[in-house]
Coordinates of C-alpha atoms in Angstrom, one line a residue:
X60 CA 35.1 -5.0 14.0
X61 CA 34.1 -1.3 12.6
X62 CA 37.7 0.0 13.5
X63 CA 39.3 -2.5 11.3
X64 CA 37.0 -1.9 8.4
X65 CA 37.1 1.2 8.3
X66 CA 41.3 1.0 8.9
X67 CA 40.9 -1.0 5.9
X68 CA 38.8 1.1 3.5
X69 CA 41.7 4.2 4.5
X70 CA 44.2 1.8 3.0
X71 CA 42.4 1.1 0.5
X72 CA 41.4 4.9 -0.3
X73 CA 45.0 5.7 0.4
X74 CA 46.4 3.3 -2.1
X75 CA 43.5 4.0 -4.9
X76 CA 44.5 7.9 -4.6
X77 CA 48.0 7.0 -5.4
X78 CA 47.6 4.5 -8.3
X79 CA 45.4 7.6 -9.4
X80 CA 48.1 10.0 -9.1
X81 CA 50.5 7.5 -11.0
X82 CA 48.2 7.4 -13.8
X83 CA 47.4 11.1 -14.5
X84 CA 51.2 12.1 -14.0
X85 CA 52.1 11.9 -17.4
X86 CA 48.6 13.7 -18.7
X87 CA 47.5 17.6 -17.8
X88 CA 44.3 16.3 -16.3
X89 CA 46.2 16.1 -12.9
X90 CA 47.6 19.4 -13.5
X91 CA 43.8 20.6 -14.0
X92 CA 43.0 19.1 -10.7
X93 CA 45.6 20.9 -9.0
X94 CA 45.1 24.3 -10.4
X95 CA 41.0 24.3 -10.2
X96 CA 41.5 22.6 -6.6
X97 CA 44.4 25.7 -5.1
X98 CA 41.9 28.4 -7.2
X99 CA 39.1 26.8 -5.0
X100 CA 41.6 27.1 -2.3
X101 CA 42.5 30.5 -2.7
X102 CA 39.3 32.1 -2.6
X103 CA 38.8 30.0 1.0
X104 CA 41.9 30.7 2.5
X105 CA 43.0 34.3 3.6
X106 CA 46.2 36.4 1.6
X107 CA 48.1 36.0 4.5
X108 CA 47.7 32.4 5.4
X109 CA 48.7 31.6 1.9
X110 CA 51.7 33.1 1.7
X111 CA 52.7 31.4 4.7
X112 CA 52.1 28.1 3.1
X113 CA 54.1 29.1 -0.2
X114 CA 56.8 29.8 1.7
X115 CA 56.5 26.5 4.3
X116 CA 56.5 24.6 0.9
X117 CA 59.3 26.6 -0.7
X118 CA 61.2 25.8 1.9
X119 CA 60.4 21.8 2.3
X120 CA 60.4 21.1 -1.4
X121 CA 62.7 23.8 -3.6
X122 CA 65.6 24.2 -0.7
X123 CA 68.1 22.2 0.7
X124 CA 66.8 21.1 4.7
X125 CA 66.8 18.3 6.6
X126 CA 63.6 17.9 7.4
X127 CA 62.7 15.0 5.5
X128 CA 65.6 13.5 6.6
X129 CA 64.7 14.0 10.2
X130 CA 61.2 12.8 9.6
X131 CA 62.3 9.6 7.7
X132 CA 64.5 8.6 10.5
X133 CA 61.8 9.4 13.1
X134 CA 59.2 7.3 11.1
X135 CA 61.4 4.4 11.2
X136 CA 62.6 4.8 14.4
X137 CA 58.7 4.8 15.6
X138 CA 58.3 1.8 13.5
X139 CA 61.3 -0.1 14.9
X140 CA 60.4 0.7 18.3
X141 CA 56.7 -0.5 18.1
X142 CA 58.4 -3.8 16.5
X143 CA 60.6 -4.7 19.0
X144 CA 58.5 -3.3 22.6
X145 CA 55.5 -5.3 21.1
X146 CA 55.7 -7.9 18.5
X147 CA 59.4 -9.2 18.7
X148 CA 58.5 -10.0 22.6
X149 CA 55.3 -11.5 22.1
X150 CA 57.1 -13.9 18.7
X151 CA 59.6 -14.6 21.1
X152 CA 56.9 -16.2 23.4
X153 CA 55.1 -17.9 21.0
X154 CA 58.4 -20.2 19.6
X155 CA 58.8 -18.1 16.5
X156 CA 62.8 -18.3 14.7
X157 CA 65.1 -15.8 16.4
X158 CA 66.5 -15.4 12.7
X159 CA 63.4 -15.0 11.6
X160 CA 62.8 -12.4 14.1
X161 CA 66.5 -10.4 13.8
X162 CA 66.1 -10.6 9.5
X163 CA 64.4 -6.6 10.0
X164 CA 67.3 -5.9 12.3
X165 CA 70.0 -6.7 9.5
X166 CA 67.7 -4.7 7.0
X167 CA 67.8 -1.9 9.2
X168 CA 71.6 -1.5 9.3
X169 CA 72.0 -2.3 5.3
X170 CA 69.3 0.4 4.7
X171 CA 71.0 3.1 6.9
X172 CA 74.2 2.5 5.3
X173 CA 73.1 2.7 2.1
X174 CA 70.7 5.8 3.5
X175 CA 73.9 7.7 4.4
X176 CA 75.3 7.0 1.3
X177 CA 72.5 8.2 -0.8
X178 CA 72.1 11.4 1.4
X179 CA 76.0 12.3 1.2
X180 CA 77.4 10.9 -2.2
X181 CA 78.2 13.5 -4.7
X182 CA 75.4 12.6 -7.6
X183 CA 77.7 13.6 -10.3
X184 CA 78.0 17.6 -10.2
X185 CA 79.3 18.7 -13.4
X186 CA 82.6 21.2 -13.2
X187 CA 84.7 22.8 -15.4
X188 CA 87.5 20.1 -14.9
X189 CA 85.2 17.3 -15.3
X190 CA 83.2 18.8 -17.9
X191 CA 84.8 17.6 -21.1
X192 CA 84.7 14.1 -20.6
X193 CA 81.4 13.7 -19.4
X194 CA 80.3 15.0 -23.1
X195 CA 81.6 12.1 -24.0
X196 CA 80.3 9.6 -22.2
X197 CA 76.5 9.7 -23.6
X198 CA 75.1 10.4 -27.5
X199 CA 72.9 13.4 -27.9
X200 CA 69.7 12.6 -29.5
X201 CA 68.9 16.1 -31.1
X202 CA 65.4 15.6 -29.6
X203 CA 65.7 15.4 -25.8
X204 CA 69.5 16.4 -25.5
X205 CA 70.7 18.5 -28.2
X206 CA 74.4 19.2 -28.6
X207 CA 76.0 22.8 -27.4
X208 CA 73.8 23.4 -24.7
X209 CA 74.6 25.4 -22.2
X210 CA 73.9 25.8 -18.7
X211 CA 74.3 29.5 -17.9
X212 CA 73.8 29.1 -14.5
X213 CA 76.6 26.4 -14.1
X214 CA 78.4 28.2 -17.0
X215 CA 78.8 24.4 -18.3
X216 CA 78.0 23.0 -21.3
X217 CA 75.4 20.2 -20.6
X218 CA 76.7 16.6 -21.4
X219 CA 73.8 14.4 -22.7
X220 CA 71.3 13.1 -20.2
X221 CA 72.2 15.9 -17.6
X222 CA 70.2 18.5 -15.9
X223 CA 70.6 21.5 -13.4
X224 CA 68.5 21.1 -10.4
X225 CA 66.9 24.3 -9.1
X226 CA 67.1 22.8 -5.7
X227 CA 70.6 22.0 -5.6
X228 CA 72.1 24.9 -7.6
X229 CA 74.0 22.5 -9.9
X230 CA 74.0 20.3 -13.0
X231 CA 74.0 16.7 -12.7
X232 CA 75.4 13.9 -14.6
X233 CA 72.6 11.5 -15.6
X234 CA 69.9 13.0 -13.8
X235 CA 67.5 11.1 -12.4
X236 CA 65.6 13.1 -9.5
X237 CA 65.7 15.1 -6.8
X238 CA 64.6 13.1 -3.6
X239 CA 64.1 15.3 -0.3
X240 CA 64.1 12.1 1.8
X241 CA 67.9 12.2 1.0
X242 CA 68.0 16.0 0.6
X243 CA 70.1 15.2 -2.4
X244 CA 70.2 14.7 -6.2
X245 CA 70.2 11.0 -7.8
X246 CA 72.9 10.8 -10.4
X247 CA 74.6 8.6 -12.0
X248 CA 77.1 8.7 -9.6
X249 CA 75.0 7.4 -6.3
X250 CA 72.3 5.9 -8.3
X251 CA 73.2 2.3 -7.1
X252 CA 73.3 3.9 -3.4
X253 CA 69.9 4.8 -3.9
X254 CA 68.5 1.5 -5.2
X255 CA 69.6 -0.6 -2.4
X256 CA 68.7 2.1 0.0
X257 CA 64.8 1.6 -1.8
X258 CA 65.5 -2.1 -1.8
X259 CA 66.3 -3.0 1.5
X260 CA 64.1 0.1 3.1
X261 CA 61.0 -2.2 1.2
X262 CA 62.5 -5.3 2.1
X263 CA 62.0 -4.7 6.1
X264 CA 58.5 -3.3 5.5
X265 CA 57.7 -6.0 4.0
X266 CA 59.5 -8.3 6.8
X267 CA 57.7 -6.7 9.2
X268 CA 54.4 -6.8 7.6
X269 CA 54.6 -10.5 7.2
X270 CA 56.0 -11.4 10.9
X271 CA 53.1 -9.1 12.1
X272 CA 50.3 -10.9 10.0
X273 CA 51.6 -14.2 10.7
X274 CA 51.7 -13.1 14.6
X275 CA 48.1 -11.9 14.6
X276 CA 46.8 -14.6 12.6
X277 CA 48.2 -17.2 15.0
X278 CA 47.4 -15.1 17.8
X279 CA 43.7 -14.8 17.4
X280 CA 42.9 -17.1 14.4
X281 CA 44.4 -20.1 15.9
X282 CA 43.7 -19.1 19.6
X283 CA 40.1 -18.4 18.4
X284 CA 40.8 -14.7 19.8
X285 CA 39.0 -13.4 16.9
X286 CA 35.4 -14.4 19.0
X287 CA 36.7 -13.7 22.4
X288 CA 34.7 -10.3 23.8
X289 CA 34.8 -8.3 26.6
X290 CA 32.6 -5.6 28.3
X291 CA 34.0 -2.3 29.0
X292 CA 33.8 0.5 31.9
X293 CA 30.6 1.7 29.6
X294 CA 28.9 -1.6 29.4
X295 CA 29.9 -2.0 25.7
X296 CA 31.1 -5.1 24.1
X297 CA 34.2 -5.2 22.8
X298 CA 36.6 -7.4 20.6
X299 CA 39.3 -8.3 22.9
X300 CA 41.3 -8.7 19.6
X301 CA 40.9 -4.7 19.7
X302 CA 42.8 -4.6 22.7
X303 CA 46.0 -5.1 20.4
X304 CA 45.4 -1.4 18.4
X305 CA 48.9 -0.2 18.4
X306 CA 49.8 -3.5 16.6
X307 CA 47.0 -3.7 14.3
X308 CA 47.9 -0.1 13.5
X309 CA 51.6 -1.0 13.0
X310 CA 50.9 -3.4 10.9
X311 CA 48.4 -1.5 8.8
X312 CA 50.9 1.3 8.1
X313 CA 53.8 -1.3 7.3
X314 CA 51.6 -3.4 5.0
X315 CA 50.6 0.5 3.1
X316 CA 54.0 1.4 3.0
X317 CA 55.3 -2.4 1.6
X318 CA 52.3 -1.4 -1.4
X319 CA 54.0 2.0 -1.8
X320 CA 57.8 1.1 -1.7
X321 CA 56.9 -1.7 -3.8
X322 CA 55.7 -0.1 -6.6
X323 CA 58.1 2.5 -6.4
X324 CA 60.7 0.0 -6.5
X325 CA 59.4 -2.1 -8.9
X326 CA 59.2 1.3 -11.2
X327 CA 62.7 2.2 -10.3
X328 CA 63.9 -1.2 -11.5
X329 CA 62.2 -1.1 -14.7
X330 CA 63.6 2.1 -15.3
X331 CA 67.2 0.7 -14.5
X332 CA 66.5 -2.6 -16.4
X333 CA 65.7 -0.2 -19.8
X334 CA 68.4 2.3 -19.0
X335 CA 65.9 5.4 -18.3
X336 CA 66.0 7.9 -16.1
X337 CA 63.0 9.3 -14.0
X338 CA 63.3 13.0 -15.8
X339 CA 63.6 11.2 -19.3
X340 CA 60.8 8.7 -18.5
X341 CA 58.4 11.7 -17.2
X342 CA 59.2 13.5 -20.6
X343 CA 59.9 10.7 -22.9
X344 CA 56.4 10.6 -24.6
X345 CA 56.4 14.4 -25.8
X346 CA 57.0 15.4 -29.3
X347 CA 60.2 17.8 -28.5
X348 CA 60.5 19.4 -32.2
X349 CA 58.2 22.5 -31.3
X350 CA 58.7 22.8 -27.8
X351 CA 63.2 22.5 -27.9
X352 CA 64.3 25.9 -27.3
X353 CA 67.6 25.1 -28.5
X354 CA 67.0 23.8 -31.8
X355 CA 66.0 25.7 -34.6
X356 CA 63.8 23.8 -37.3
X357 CA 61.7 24.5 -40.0
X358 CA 58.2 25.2 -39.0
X359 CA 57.2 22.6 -41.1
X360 CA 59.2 20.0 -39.9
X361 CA 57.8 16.9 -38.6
X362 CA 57.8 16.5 -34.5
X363 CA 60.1 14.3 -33.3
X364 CA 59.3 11.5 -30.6
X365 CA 61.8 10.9 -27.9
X366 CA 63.4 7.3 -28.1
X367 CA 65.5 5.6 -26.1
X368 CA 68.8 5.3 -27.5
X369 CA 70.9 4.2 -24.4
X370 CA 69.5 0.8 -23.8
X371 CA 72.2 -1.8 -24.6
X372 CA 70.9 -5.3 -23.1
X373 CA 69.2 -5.6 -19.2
X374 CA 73.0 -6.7 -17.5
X375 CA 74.7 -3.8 -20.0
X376 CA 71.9 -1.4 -18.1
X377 CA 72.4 -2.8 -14.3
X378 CA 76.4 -2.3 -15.0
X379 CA 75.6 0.7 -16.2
X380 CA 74.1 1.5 -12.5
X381 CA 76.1 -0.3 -10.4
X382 CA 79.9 0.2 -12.0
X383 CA 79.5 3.5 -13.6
X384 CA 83.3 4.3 -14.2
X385 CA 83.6 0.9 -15.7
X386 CA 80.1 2.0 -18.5
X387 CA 82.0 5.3 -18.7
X388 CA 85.6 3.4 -19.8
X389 CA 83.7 0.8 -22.3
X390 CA 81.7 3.8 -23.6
X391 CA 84.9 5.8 -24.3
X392 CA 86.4 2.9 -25.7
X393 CA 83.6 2.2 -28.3

Protein backbone atom coordinates (compact mmCIF):
# COMPACT_ATOMS: atom_id res chain seq x y z
CA UNK A 1 0.00 0.00 0.00
CA UNK A 2 3.06 2.62 -0.61
CA UNK A 3 0.81 4.80 -3.00
CA UNK A 4 -1.72 5.33 -0.42
CA UNK A 5 0.74 6.24 2.27
CA UNK A 6 2.54 8.30 0.72
CA UNK A 7 -1.07 9.95 -0.77
CA UNK A 8 -1.64 10.22 2.73
CA UNK A 9 1.56 11.93 4.10
CA UNK A 10 0.88 14.79 0.90
CA UNK A 11 -2.37 15.43 2.62
CA UNK A 12 -1.10 15.52 5.62
CA UNK A 13 1.99 17.90 4.48
CA UNK A 14 -0.52 19.83 2.46
CA UNK A 15 -2.78 20.52 5.38
CA UNK A 16 0.24 21.06 8.12
CA UNK A 17 1.64 23.88 5.53
CA UNK A 18 -1.61 25.63 5.63
CA UNK A 19 -2.52 25.52 9.38
CA UNK A 20 1.22 26.94 9.21
CA UNK A 21 0.38 29.74 6.99
CA UNK A 22 -2.78 30.47 9.20
CA UNK A 23 -0.77 30.80 12.12
CA UNK A 24 2.07 33.16 10.99
CA UNK A 25 -0.47 35.42 8.95
CA UNK A 26 -0.92 37.80 11.55
CA UNK A 27 3.07 37.88 12.59
CA UNK A 28 6.07 39.20 10.13
CA UNK A 29 7.81 35.84 10.54
CA UNK A 30 5.80 34.71 7.39
CA UNK A 31 6.65 37.90 5.74
CA UNK A 32 10.48 36.91 6.59
CA UNK A 33 9.91 33.67 4.92
CA UNK A 34 8.68 35.06 1.86
CA UNK A 35 11.20 37.79 1.35
CA UNK A 36 14.46 35.57 2.38
CA UNK A 37 12.82 32.66 0.19
CA UNK A 38 12.11 35.18 -3.48
CA UNK A 39 15.93 36.84 -2.45
CA UNK A 40 16.97 33.04 -2.60
CA UNK A 41 14.90 32.95 -5.67
CA UNK A 42 16.21 35.78 -7.33
CA UNK A 43 19.67 35.04 -7.36
CA UNK A 44 18.54 31.35 -9.00
CA UNK A 45 16.26 32.54 -11.44
CA UNK A 46 17.36 34.70 -14.48
CA UNK A 47 16.18 38.81 -14.90
CA UNK A 48 14.09 37.87 -17.63
CA UNK A 49 12.28 34.88 -16.27
CA UNK A 50 11.34 36.95 -13.36
CA UNK A 51 9.81 39.60 -14.81
CA UNK A 52 7.70 37.32 -16.62
CA UNK A 53 6.46 35.83 -13.45
CA UNK A 54 5.74 39.41 -11.83
CA UNK A 55 3.78 40.12 -14.53
CA UNK A 56 1.84 36.40 -14.77
CA UNK A 57 1.08 37.23 -11.12
CA UNK A 58 0.10 40.92 -11.61
CA UNK A 59 -2.12 39.77 -13.81
CA UNK A 60 -3.81 36.66 -11.82
CA UNK A 61 -3.90 38.46 -8.48
CA UNK A 62 -4.03 42.56 -8.80
CA UNK A 63 -6.38 42.68 -12.12
CA UNK A 64 -9.71 41.82 -12.88
CA UNK A 65 -9.63 38.15 -15.19
CA UNK A 66 -11.51 35.27 -15.20
CA UNK A 67 -9.19 32.87 -14.71
CA UNK A 68 -9.95 31.70 -11.44
CA UNK A 69 -13.28 31.67 -12.36
CA UNK A 70 -12.64 29.37 -15.26
CA UNK A 71 -10.41 27.19 -13.21
CA UNK A 72 -12.95 26.93 -10.27
CA UNK A 73 -15.64 25.70 -12.64
CA UNK A 74 -13.17 23.29 -14.38
CA UNK A 75 -12.15 21.79 -10.95
CA UNK A 76 -15.56 21.16 -10.10
CA UNK A 77 -16.68 20.08 -13.23
CA UNK A 78 -13.61 17.36 -13.09
CA UNK A 79 -14.80 16.53 -9.75
CA UNK A 80 -18.51 16.09 -10.66
CA UNK A 81 -17.58 14.17 -13.58
CA UNK A 82 -15.26 11.60 -11.76
CA UNK A 83 -18.38 11.35 -9.20
CA UNK A 84 -21.00 10.42 -11.37
CA UNK A 85 -18.79 8.10 -14.46
CA UNK A 86 -17.37 6.18 -11.31
CA UNK A 87 -18.80 6.24 -7.95
CA UNK A 88 -22.52 7.20 -8.43
CA UNK A 89 -22.69 3.95 -10.92
CA UNK A 90 -20.96 1.66 -8.81
CA UNK A 91 -23.37 3.06 -5.36
CA UNK A 92 -26.09 2.45 -7.58
CA UNK A 93 -25.07 -1.23 -7.82
CA UNK A 94 -24.39 -1.78 -4.47
CA UNK A 95 -28.23 -0.70 -3.07
CA UNK A 96 -27.08 2.61 -1.82
CA UNK A 97 -30.20 5.58 -1.38
CA UNK A 98 -30.81 7.42 -4.70
CA UNK A 99 -31.32 10.47 -2.31
CA UNK A 100 -28.50 9.85 -0.83
CA UNK A 101 -26.76 9.65 -4.05
CA UNK A 102 -28.54 13.01 -5.81
CA UNK A 103 -27.93 15.23 -2.18
CA UNK A 104 -24.28 16.55 -4.26
CA UNK A 105 -26.47 17.11 -7.27
CA UNK A 106 -28.85 19.59 -5.33
CA UNK A 107 -25.58 21.18 -3.67
CA UNK A 108 -24.21 21.66 -6.99
CA UNK A 109 -27.10 23.81 -8.28
CA UNK A 110 -27.46 25.84 -4.80
CA UNK A 111 -23.71 26.52 -5.01
CA UNK A 112 -23.74 27.77 -8.67
CA UNK A 113 -26.48 30.07 -7.95
CA UNK A 114 -25.12 31.46 -5.19
CA UNK A 115 -21.50 31.33 -7.23
CA UNK A 116 -23.14 33.57 -9.87
CA UNK A 117 -24.34 35.70 -7.43
CA UNK A 118 -21.18 36.25 -5.52
CA UNK A 119 -19.23 36.73 -8.93
CA UNK A 120 -21.90 39.43 -10.32
CA UNK A 121 -23.47 41.31 -7.30
CA UNK A 122 -22.36 44.77 -6.77
CA UNK A 123 -20.33 44.51 -3.22
CA UNK A 124 -21.43 47.90 -2.18
CA UNK A 125 -19.31 50.44 -4.47
CA UNK A 126 -19.39 53.70 -2.91
CA UNK A 127 -20.63 56.82 -5.24
CA UNK A 128 -21.23 60.16 -4.93
CA UNK A 129 -25.09 59.71 -4.68
CA UNK A 130 -24.79 56.99 -2.22
CA UNK A 131 -22.08 58.49 -0.40
CA UNK A 132 -23.78 60.34 2.38
CA UNK A 133 -25.78 57.83 3.84
CA UNK A 134 -23.47 55.20 4.03
CA UNK A 135 -21.48 57.63 6.61
CA UNK A 136 -24.07 57.04 8.44
CA UNK A 137 -24.60 53.75 8.72
CA UNK A 138 -21.37 52.64 10.89
CA UNK A 139 -19.46 54.70 14.03
CA UNK A 140 -15.94 55.59 13.38
CA UNK A 141 -13.70 54.39 15.94
CA UNK A 142 -10.84 57.12 15.63
CA UNK A 143 -8.36 54.12 15.70
CA UNK A 144 -9.14 51.90 12.63
CA UNK A 145 -11.67 54.27 10.80
CA UNK A 146 -11.13 57.78 11.53
CA UNK A 147 -13.67 60.40 10.43
CA UNK A 148 -13.02 62.85 7.18
CA UNK A 149 -11.13 60.46 5.30
CA UNK A 150 -10.89 60.61 2.03
CA UNK A 151 -10.45 58.46 -0.80
CA UNK A 152 -8.66 60.56 -3.53
CA UNK A 153 -8.84 58.05 -5.93
CA UNK A 154 -12.70 57.54 -5.64
CA UNK A 155 -12.84 61.29 -4.68
CA UNK A 156 -15.22 59.83 -1.78
CA UNK A 157 -15.09 60.37 1.60
CA UNK A 158 -14.68 56.89 3.26
CA UNK A 159 -17.75 55.79 5.36
CA UNK A 160 -16.58 53.63 8.45
CA UNK A 161 -15.52 50.06 7.82
CA UNK A 162 -14.87 50.73 3.94
CA UNK A 163 -11.92 50.36 1.83
CA UNK A 164 -10.77 50.99 -1.96
CA UNK A 165 -9.60 47.93 -3.50
CA UNK A 166 -6.52 48.28 -5.84
CA UNK A 167 -7.92 45.45 -7.76
CA UNK A 168 -11.28 46.71 -8.41
CA UNK A 169 -10.54 50.46 -8.71
CA UNK A 170 -13.27 51.27 -6.22
CA UNK A 171 -14.21 51.71 -2.57
CA UNK A 172 -16.37 49.27 -0.90
CA UNK A 173 -18.95 49.36 1.71
CA UNK A 174 -18.00 47.06 4.59
CA UNK A 175 -15.06 45.62 3.09
CA UNK A 176 -14.34 42.29 3.59
CA UNK A 177 -11.90 40.84 0.74
CA UNK A 178 -11.15 40.61 -2.52
CA UNK A 179 -11.70 36.87 -3.72
CA UNK A 180 -10.31 36.07 -7.32
CA UNK A 181 -12.45 32.83 -7.32
CA UNK A 182 -15.34 35.26 -7.83
CA UNK A 183 -13.17 37.98 -9.50
CA UNK A 184 -15.02 40.28 -7.32
CA UNK A 185 -15.08 42.26 -3.97
CA UNK A 186 -17.04 40.90 -0.74
CA UNK A 187 -19.09 43.75 0.66
CA UNK A 188 -21.63 44.16 2.69
CA UNK A 189 -23.84 44.06 -0.06
CA UNK A 190 -23.14 40.26 -1.39
CA UNK A 191 -21.68 39.16 1.68
CA UNK A 192 -24.57 36.69 2.41
CA UNK A 193 -24.15 35.55 -1.41
CA UNK A 194 -20.74 34.66 -0.54
CA UNK A 195 -21.42 32.62 2.62
CA UNK A 196 -23.81 30.21 1.21
CA UNK A 197 -21.73 29.99 -1.94
CA UNK A 198 -18.72 28.77 0.90
CA UNK A 199 -21.42 26.83 2.61
CA UNK A 200 -22.91 24.75 0.17
CA UNK A 201 -19.48 24.55 -2.10
CA UNK A 202 -18.13 22.63 1.55
CA UNK A 203 -21.18 20.97 2.04
CA UNK A 204 -20.88 18.74 -1.37
CA UNK A 205 -17.16 18.14 -0.68
CA UNK A 206 -17.98 16.93 2.16
CA UNK A 207 -20.93 14.81 0.63
CA UNK A 208 -18.86 13.46 -1.63
CA UNK A 209 -16.07 12.60 0.64
CA UNK A 210 -18.34 10.74 2.85
CA UNK A 211 -20.32 8.65 -0.05
CA UNK A 212 -16.76 7.90 -1.41
CA UNK A 213 -15.38 6.54 1.96
CA UNK A 214 -18.40 4.74 2.79
CA UNK A 215 -18.16 3.17 -0.93
CA UNK A 216 -14.61 2.11 -0.60
CA UNK A 217 -14.89 0.90 2.85
CA UNK A 218 -17.82 -1.43 1.86
CA UNK A 219 -16.17 -2.14 -1.25
CA UNK A 220 -12.97 -3.63 -0.06
CA UNK A 221 -13.43 -3.71 3.79
CA UNK A 222 -16.46 -5.67 3.76
CA UNK A 223 -15.67 -7.64 0.49
CA UNK A 224 -12.26 -8.34 2.07
CA UNK A 225 -10.80 -6.47 -1.19
CA UNK A 226 -8.34 -4.88 0.94
CA UNK A 227 -6.17 -8.64 0.83
CA UNK A 228 -7.16 -9.51 -2.61
CA UNK A 229 -3.75 -9.23 -5.04
CA UNK A 230 -2.91 -9.59 -8.37
CA UNK A 231 0.34 -10.02 -10.53
CA UNK A 232 1.00 -7.66 -13.27
CA UNK A 233 2.48 -7.71 -16.91
CA UNK A 234 6.00 -7.30 -14.82
CA UNK A 235 5.48 -10.12 -12.42
CA UNK A 236 4.81 -7.64 -9.56
CA UNK A 237 2.16 -8.03 -6.95
CA UNK A 238 -0.28 -5.70 -6.74
CA UNK A 239 -3.24 -4.58 -4.56
CA UNK A 240 -6.18 -5.14 -6.65
CA UNK A 241 -7.69 -2.34 -4.31
CA UNK A 242 -5.04 -0.12 -6.37
CA UNK A 243 -6.88 -0.84 -9.39
CA UNK A 244 -9.51 1.85 -8.26
CA UNK A 245 -6.69 5.06 -8.39
CA UNK A 246 -8.83 7.58 -9.99
CA UNK A 247 -11.27 7.02 -7.03
CA UNK A 248 -8.93 6.86 -4.32
CA UNK A 249 -7.44 9.97 -5.82
CA UNK A 250 -10.94 11.63 -5.95
CA UNK A 251 -11.53 10.99 -2.82
CA UNK A 252 -8.28 12.14 -1.42
CA UNK A 253 -8.57 15.56 -3.07
CA UNK A 254 -12.38 15.95 -1.85
CA UNK A 255 -11.54 14.80 1.68
CA UNK A 256 -8.34 17.83 1.46
CA UNK A 257 -10.52 20.22 0.11
CA UNK A 258 -13.69 19.37 2.95
CA UNK A 259 -10.35 20.21 5.57
CA UNK A 260 -9.73 23.38 3.70
CA UNK A 261 -13.30 24.78 3.05
CA UNK A 262 -14.03 23.84 6.39
CA UNK A 263 -11.85 25.80 8.17
CA UNK A 264 -12.35 28.59 5.98
CA UNK A 265 -15.90 28.42 6.68
CA UNK A 266 -15.78 27.80 10.00
CA UNK A 267 -13.43 31.19 10.18
CA UNK A 268 -15.80 33.06 7.99
CA UNK A 269 -18.69 32.26 10.37
CA UNK A 270 -16.96 33.31 13.35
CA UNK A 271 -16.13 36.36 11.75
CA UNK A 272 -19.93 36.91 10.86
CA UNK A 273 -21.06 35.60 14.34
CA UNK A 274 -18.70 38.68 16.03
CA UNK A 275 -19.55 41.19 13.28
CA UNK A 276 -15.81 41.34 11.85
CA UNK A 277 -14.69 41.72 8.72
CA UNK A 278 -11.66 39.83 7.16
CA UNK A 279 -9.48 43.33 6.55
CA UNK A 280 -10.51 44.39 10.23
CA UNK A 281 -9.71 40.91 11.71
CA UNK A 282 -6.21 40.85 9.68
CA UNK A 283 -5.45 44.38 11.29
CA UNK A 284 -7.46 44.32 14.45
CA UNK A 285 -4.50 43.45 16.78
CA UNK A 286 -2.18 46.47 15.83
CA UNK A 287 -1.72 49.50 17.90
CA UNK A 288 -3.04 52.15 15.16
CA UNK A 289 -2.01 55.52 17.14
CA UNK A 290 1.56 55.74 15.42
CA UNK A 291 0.97 54.07 12.33
CA UNK A 292 -2.80 56.30 11.27
CA UNK A 293 -1.77 58.62 8.74
CA UNK A 294 -4.74 60.54 9.18
CA UNK A 295 -4.73 61.35 12.65
CA UNK A 296 -2.52 63.67 14.25
CA UNK A 297 -1.63 62.93 17.96
CA UNK A 298 0.75 63.91 20.42
CA UNK A 299 3.84 61.92 20.22
CA UNK A 300 3.44 61.04 23.54
CA UNK A 301 0.13 59.71 23.38
CA UNK A 302 -0.66 56.28 24.32
CA UNK A 303 -1.23 53.60 21.27
CA UNK A 304 -4.52 52.73 20.84
CA UNK A 305 -5.69 49.00 20.30
CA UNK A 306 -8.39 48.38 17.78
CA UNK A 307 -11.77 47.06 19.34
CA UNK A 308 -14.61 45.87 18.10
CA UNK A 309 -17.38 48.23 18.45
CA UNK A 310 -19.95 46.84 15.97
CA UNK A 311 -20.88 43.63 17.62
CA UNK A 312 -24.47 43.83 18.84
CA UNK A 313 -25.54 40.14 19.90
CA UNK A 314 -24.77 36.75 17.44
CA UNK A 315 -28.59 37.02 15.49
CA UNK A 316 -28.11 41.19 15.57
CA UNK A 317 -24.61 40.10 13.54
CA UNK A 318 -26.17 37.27 11.09
CA UNK A 319 -29.12 40.04 10.23
CA UNK A 320 -26.56 42.19 9.85
CA UNK A 321 -25.28 39.84 6.91
CA UNK A 322 -28.16 38.46 5.66
CA UNK A 323 -30.78 41.70 5.55
CA UNK A 324 -28.35 44.46 5.19
CA UNK A 325 -30.90 47.25 4.21
CA UNK A 326 -32.99 46.24 7.13
CA UNK A 327 -29.26 46.70 9.85
CA UNK A 328 -28.84 49.81 7.66
CA UNK A 329 -32.78 51.25 8.54
CA UNK A 330 -32.49 50.06 12.47
CA UNK A 331 -28.98 51.66 12.50
CA UNK A 332 -30.38 54.94 11.08
CA UNK A 333 -33.18 54.77 13.37
CA UNK A 334 -31.03 54.43 16.51
Amino acid sequence: MDFLVLFLFYLALVLMGVVTICICSKTHYLRGLVRGGAQVISCIIPECLQRAMRKVLHYLFHTRNHTFIMLHLLLQGMVYAEYTWEVFGYCQELGFSLHYLLLPYLLLVINLVFFTLSCVSNPGTITKANEFSLLQVYEFDEVMFPKNTKCFTCNVRKPARSKHCRVCNRCVHRFDHHCVWVNNCIGAWNARYFLIYLLTLTASAATMAVVSTVFLVQLVVVSDLYLETYVDDLGHLQYLFLTLPRIVFTLGFVVMLSFLLGGYLCFTLYLAATNQTTNEWYRGDRAWCHHCPHVARPPSAEPQVYRNIHSHGLWSNLGEIFLPAAAHCAEKMN
